[in-house]
Amino acid sequence: MSRRLRILALEPYYGGSHRAVLDGLVEHVDAEWTLLTLPARKWKWRMRGAAITMAAQARELLAEQGAFDLIFASTFVNLAEWRGLSGPGFSSVPAIVYFHENQLLYPNRHTAEWDLQFPLTNVTSALAADLCVFNTRYNMDGFLAGIPGFIKGFPDHHPAGLAERIAKKSTVLAPPFDPTTFDGVARSRPARTRIVWPHRWEHDKDPGGFFSAITALAGEGLDFEVVVAGQAFRETEAAIREAAEVLGDRLAFCGQPEDRLAYAELLASSDVAVSTARNEFFGLAMLEACYSGCMPLVPDDLAYPEIYPEDFRYRGIDELISRLRTSILSRPAPDSARHLAEPFTFPALAGRYRELFESLG
């Protein structure tokens, strides 16, 4: 292109993988980026209200900086509301919605009528977008398949053909990760097999399932270490720390690493990375662990079959225990799954994002 695209990014939940992917795109995709973000707190309120705040901010930016070529929004902003509130200066600007997740597939512990607002926000955002980009085919197919049944739940006025309309403007493109920090950390191997669980401490990642397996193996007298490395949350932190402390000297680390380097060092010192997720639309943490040299063990479900061969997938807690037992008794070779992660780095995927943006902008 003769000039750089001017891209306005909307991210109401600027934290975790959302932030990592967006920051990486800014760094690796040459464009004039402007970011409108909100702190990664209270995701339900972000979905409900972020469009109001971000529309006002966008109007100010338009007056100060002039027009944009492209909108890049996450699913935590209601794009339809944002378009309506941001004014005529944005009405003809093409918009991409990136689906890190979708609420039609998200496991809900406390179903209530107001919960239906969140999948409805996803649907209206998809309808308002010029292009919907999903991180996996599992995410896209599950969202499209869930729309007709969701619409039938309306008390009346059941619009037809919504899934078909959205499908025509949908594609799959994985979220990249930045390998730089991991490349700068030397691989280390402690005396004992080390198992890492690198996830958010929330119910959908099923920390209870992980500790059930680990406690069973400890009860067999097997010699190993455990690293629990992820973001803690108030409602789960006490239970997780209590479960971890039962491991005694097998517990090598339990908490949120202080920075990216500390996190990379923990992964580089581990042999096996485990997911017990009940909900996973992609799973950047597991790929980062693979890139760092760990052998992955993931459920044979969700988005995982798209990424991991059968050798790295397990069915149920009993098979997880069996696979971990084998890994403890016969330590896996380093870097056995690094090749799975290499196609998902920014150097590998930045060009595809650039082409996508230029096709609309």
XYZ file of C-alpha atoms in Angstrom:
361
model
C 0.000 0.000 0.000
C 1.112 3.556 -0.643
C 0.285 4.686 2.895
C -0.106 3.142 6.322
C -3.564 2.206 7.488
C -5.025 4.163 10.371
C -6.503 1.524 12.686
C -8.656 2.228 15.737
C -8.612 -0.718 18.171
C -11.391 -1.150 20.753
C -10.497 -3.382 23.705
C -12.641 -2.989 26.845
C -10.828 -5.872 28.582
C -7.187 -4.877 28.199
C -5.499 -7.718 30.015
C -4.384 -11.324 29.645
C -4.402 -12.782 26.145
C -6.538 -9.895 24.845
C -3.796 -7.435 25.745
C -0.946 -9.683 24.639
C -2.414 -10.192 21.174
C -3.314 -6.536 20.667
C 0.074 -5.261 21.864
C 1.761 -7.757 19.571
C -0.268 -6.644 16.572
C 0.673 -3.042 17.253
C 4.333 -4.053 17.334
C 4.380 -6.415 14.375
C 1.795 -5.023 11.929
C 2.926 -1.755 10.396
C 0.048 0.708 10.719
C -0.922 3.885 12.533
C -2.546 2.309 15.567
C -4.758 4.114 18.077
C -5.921 2.069 21.059
C -9.031 2.690 23.126
C -8.849 0.389 26.150
C -10.356 -0.160 29.572
C -8.823 -2.100 32.499
C -9.417 -5.863 32.586
C -12.025 -5.852 35.334
C -15.729 -6.769 35.577
C -16.055 -8.265 32.101
C -19.846 -8.376 32.295
C -20.009 -4.640 32.875
C -17.531 -4.092 30.070
C -19.869 -5.898 27.674
C -22.825 -3.926 28.953
C -21.365 -0.426 29.053
C -18.064 -0.093 27.219
C -19.699 1.028 23.975
C -20.958 4.212 25.630
C -17.534 5.220 26.950
C -15.639 4.213 23.833
C -18.046 5.918 21.451
C -17.532 9.234 23.260
C -13.755 8.746 23.167
C -13.877 7.889 19.471
C -15.792 11.066 18.636
C -13.106 13.095 20.398
C -10.357 11.261 18.495
C -12.099 11.897 15.197
C -12.276 15.619 15.918
C -8.603 15.742 16.965
C -6.944 13.315 14.559
C -9.218 12.871 11.554
C -10.700 9.773 9.963
C -9.685 6.147 10.470
C -9.442 3.407 7.842
C -10.381 0.407 9.977
C -11.932 -0.568 13.311
C -10.515 -3.603 15.121
C -12.786 -4.551 18.050
C -12.869 -7.396 20.548
C -16.082 -9.150 21.528
C -16.228 -7.341 24.878
C -17.576 -4.261 23.125
C -21.051 -4.220 21.590
C -20.076 -3.076 18.103
C -23.673 -2.364 17.076
C -24.128 0.005 20.008
C -20.719 1.554 19.426
C -21.508 2.221 15.767
C -24.810 3.817 16.708
C -23.269 6.043 19.365
C -19.986 6.994 17.678
C -21.679 9.117 15.033
C -21.636 9.513 11.249
C -17.844 9.887 11.118
C -17.525 6.144 11.719
C -20.584 4.858 9.879
C -18.684 3.916 6.716
C -15.439 2.743 8.366
C -15.077 -1.053 7.951
C -14.963 -2.986 11.208
C -13.488 -6.322 12.260
C -14.668 -8.125 15.386
C -12.121 -10.563 16.794
C -13.672 -13.470 18.685
C -11.256 -14.609 21.385
C -14.307 -16.385 22.797
C -18.077 -16.408 22.389
C -20.771 -16.427 25.005
C -22.945 -19.032 23.285
C -20.328 -21.664 24.143
C -19.157 -20.250 27.460
C -20.052 -22.479 30.460
C -22.368 -20.573 32.765
C -22.613 -21.606 36.419
C -25.499 -19.287 37.314
C -28.008 -19.068 34.472
C -30.470 -16.209 34.664
C -32.422 -14.193 32.140
C -29.895 -11.367 32.222
C -27.159 -13.826 31.170
C -28.767 -13.878 27.731
C -27.547 -10.330 27.163
C -23.984 -11.520 26.671
C -24.523 -13.963 23.777
C -26.921 -11.428 22.281
C -24.122 -8.856 22.359
C -21.924 -11.283 20.413
C -24.644 -11.800 17.820
C -25.392 -8.103 17.323
C -21.680 -7.294 17.139
C -21.216 -9.953 14.474
C -24.142 -8.563 12.485
C -22.710 -5.036 12.706
C -19.199 -6.090 11.623
C -17.838 -6.224 8.104
C -15.685 -9.215 9.051
C -15.770 -11.645 11.971
C -12.452 -13.307 12.809
C -12.430 -16.328 15.122
C -9.354 -17.754 16.815
C -10.324 -21.375 16.041
C -12.788 -23.263 13.884
C -14.223 -24.713 17.092
C -15.060 -21.168 18.185
C -16.569 -20.185 14.839
C -18.539 -23.376 14.216
C -19.871 -23.480 17.766
C -21.012 -19.865 17.593
C -22.756 -20.256 14.255
C -24.393 -23.534 15.288
C -25.685 -21.995 18.515
C -27.374 -18.968 16.983
C -30.625 -20.601 15.695
C -31.429 -22.236 19.036
C -30.609 -19.050 20.892
C -32.916 -17.009 18.649
C -35.737 -19.527 19.171
C -35.590 -18.628 22.859
C -36.943 -15.156 22.071
C -40.599 -14.843 23.171
C -41.535 -13.685 19.645
C -40.003 -12.118 16.497
C -37.474 -14.796 15.577
C -35.259 -13.324 12.833
C -34.256 -15.995 10.340
C -30.947 -16.587 8.597
C -28.690 -14.787 11.061
C -26.122 -17.579 11.245
C -25.951 -17.747 7.458
C -25.422 -13.985 7.189
C -22.642 -14.060 9.753
C -21.020 -17.174 8.241
C -20.568 -15.403 4.897
C -18.323 -12.796 6.513
C -16.462 -15.050 8.970
C -12.978 -16.538 8.907
C -10.486 -18.214 11.257
C -7.107 -16.730 12.152
C -5.206 -17.798 15.269
C -3.988 -15.294 17.879
C -0.169 -15.110 17.755
C 2.175 -14.971 20.730
C 5.491 -13.161 21.055
C 8.352 -15.683 21.342
C 11.040 -13.124 22.223
C 11.076 -13.610 25.999
C 10.924 -17.391 25.697
C 13.803 -17.374 23.204
C 15.928 -15.462 25.702
C 15.541 -17.975 28.539
C 17.844 -20.968 28.859
C 16.182 -24.369 29.236
C 16.725 -25.848 32.711
C 15.776 -29.205 34.221
C 15.441 -29.615 37.982
C 16.265 -32.956 39.571
C 12.621 -34.080 39.581
C 10.032 -34.118 36.798
C 8.226 -30.791 36.964
C 4.544 -30.407 36.018
C 3.163 -26.942 35.298
C -0.461 -25.759 35.286
C -0.275 -22.298 33.605
C -3.826 -20.947 33.704
C -6.167 -18.373 35.185
C -7.434 -19.530 38.569
C -11.082 -19.684 37.504
C -13.750 -22.384 37.460
C -13.712 -22.874 33.681
C -10.051 -23.944 33.838
C -10.999 -26.614 36.428
C -8.155 -26.293 38.926
C -9.974 -28.889 41.042
C -9.526 -31.494 38.334
C -5.798 -30.772 38.157
C -5.278 -31.044 41.896
C -7.340 -34.227 42.023
C -4.957 -35.864 39.555
C -1.835 -34.484 41.218
C -2.953 -35.481 44.712
C -3.630 -39.034 43.514
C -0.100 -39.265 42.101
C 1.399 -37.851 45.289
C -0.528 -40.495 47.221
C 1.310 -43.136 45.193
C 4.587 -41.786 46.507
C 5.818 -40.629 43.097
C 8.620 -38.060 43.104
C 7.785 -34.895 41.138
C 7.330 -31.131 41.433
C 4.394 -28.867 40.626
C 4.245 -25.290 39.366
C 0.920 -23.425 39.485
C 1.473 -20.215 37.524
C -1.440 -17.962 36.657
C -3.602 -15.000 37.538
C -5.403 -15.422 40.856
C -9.019 -14.388 41.465
C -10.624 -13.660 44.795
C -13.326 -16.329 44.681
C -10.940 -19.197 43.841
C -7.579 -18.183 45.302
C -8.062 -19.563 48.821
C -9.231 -22.968 47.590
C -6.365 -23.284 45.120
C -3.697 -22.330 47.648
C -5.166 -24.775 50.153
C -5.104 -27.576 47.577
C -1.555 -26.680 46.515
C -0.182 -26.609 50.055
C -1.172 -30.266 50.530
C 1.637 -31.081 48.080
C 4.263 -30.001 50.608
C 7.784 -29.956 49.183
C 6.461 -31.073 45.794
C 5.119 -27.529 45.322
C 7.855 -25.541 43.562
C 5.761 -22.420 42.869
C 2.178 -21.251 43.358
C 1.137 -17.762 42.322
C 1.211 -15.182 39.581
C 4.736 -14.706 38.194
C 5.982 -11.184 38.770
C 6.642 -10.541 35.095
C 6.930 -12.134 31.672
C 10.526 -13.186 32.251
C 9.716 -14.980 35.495
C 6.860 -16.745 33.738
C 9.136 -17.826 30.879
C 11.700 -19.164 33.361
C 9.049 -21.278 35.082
C 7.931 -22.765 31.772
C 11.520 -23.401 30.703
C 12.141 -25.344 33.918
C 9.088 -27.591 33.461
C 8.712 -30.917 31.685
C 4.942 -31.344 31.321
C 2.224 -28.705 30.901
C -1.341 -29.682 31.793
C -4.706 -28.267 30.856
C -7.847 -29.390 32.654
C -10.015 -26.743 30.996
C -13.754 -27.135 30.710
C -13.775 -24.162 28.391
C -11.044 -23.258 25.933
C -11.335 -21.413 22.640
C -7.614 -21.463 21.861
C -5.194 -21.655 24.817
C -2.156 -19.405 24.381
C -0.623 -20.503 27.685
C -0.359 -24.121 26.588
C 1.288 -23.163 23.310
C 3.761 -20.951 25.160
C 4.577 -23.942 27.353
C 5.114 -26.116 24.265
C 7.381 -23.470 22.771
C 9.360 -23.399 26.036
C 10.002 -27.130 25.832
C 7.145 -28.749 27.743
C 5.176 -31.774 26.638
C 1.456 -30.837 26.663
C -1.408 -32.901 28.043
C -4.786 -31.448 27.033
C -8.406 -32.672 27.048
C -9.569 -34.405 23.887
C -12.235 -31.739 23.537
C -12.941 -28.055 22.933
C -10.435 -26.321 20.609
C -7.570 -28.652 21.448
C -8.024 -31.270 18.665
C -7.381 -28.504 16.096
C -3.927 -27.870 17.510
C -2.695 -31.009 19.305
C -2.253 -34.491 17.818
C -3.896 -37.398 19.587
C -0.660 -38.321 21.389
C -0.994 -35.174 23.509
C -4.713 -35.487 24.308
C -6.393 -37.396 27.140
C -9.957 -38.523 27.851
C -11.024 -38.100 31.451
C -9.250 -37.818 34.778
C -8.154 -41.460 34.901
C -6.282 -41.184 31.615
C -4.719 -37.890 32.739
C -3.425 -39.589 35.893
C -2.062 -42.466 33.819
C -0.323 -40.173 31.341
C 1.193 -38.086 34.133
C 2.378 -41.201 35.930
C 4.187 -42.314 32.790
C 5.749 -38.854 32.404
C 7.010 -38.883 35.989
C 8.490 -42.362 35.734
C 9.914 -41.780 32.252
C 10.705 -38.101 31.905
C 9.694 -36.721 28.480
C 12.376 -35.399 26.171
C 12.667 -31.591 26.048
C 11.095 -29.766 23.092
C 8.945 -32.724 22.067
C 6.100 -30.393 21.110
C 7.846 -27.128 20.242
C 6.988 -27.672 16.571
C 3.299 -27.358 17.455
C 3.787 -23.826 18.765
C 6.146 -22.368 16.165
C 3.414 -21.679 13.547
C 1.581 -19.475 16.074
C 4.281 -16.871 16.737
C 4.013 -13.264 15.569
C 6.806 -13.698 13.006
C 4.784 -16.561 11.507
C 1.359 -14.885 11.516
C 1.883 -11.104 11.318
C 1.800 -11.151 7.514
C -1.600 -12.810 7.451
C -3.005 -10.140 9.768
C -1.512 -7.419 7.607
C -3.171 -8.887 4.508
C -6.474 -9.169 6.332
C -6.415 -5.544 7.444
C -5.413 -4.278 4.005
C -8.219 -6.254 2.355
C -10.756 -4.151 4.269
C -8.950 -0.881 4.827
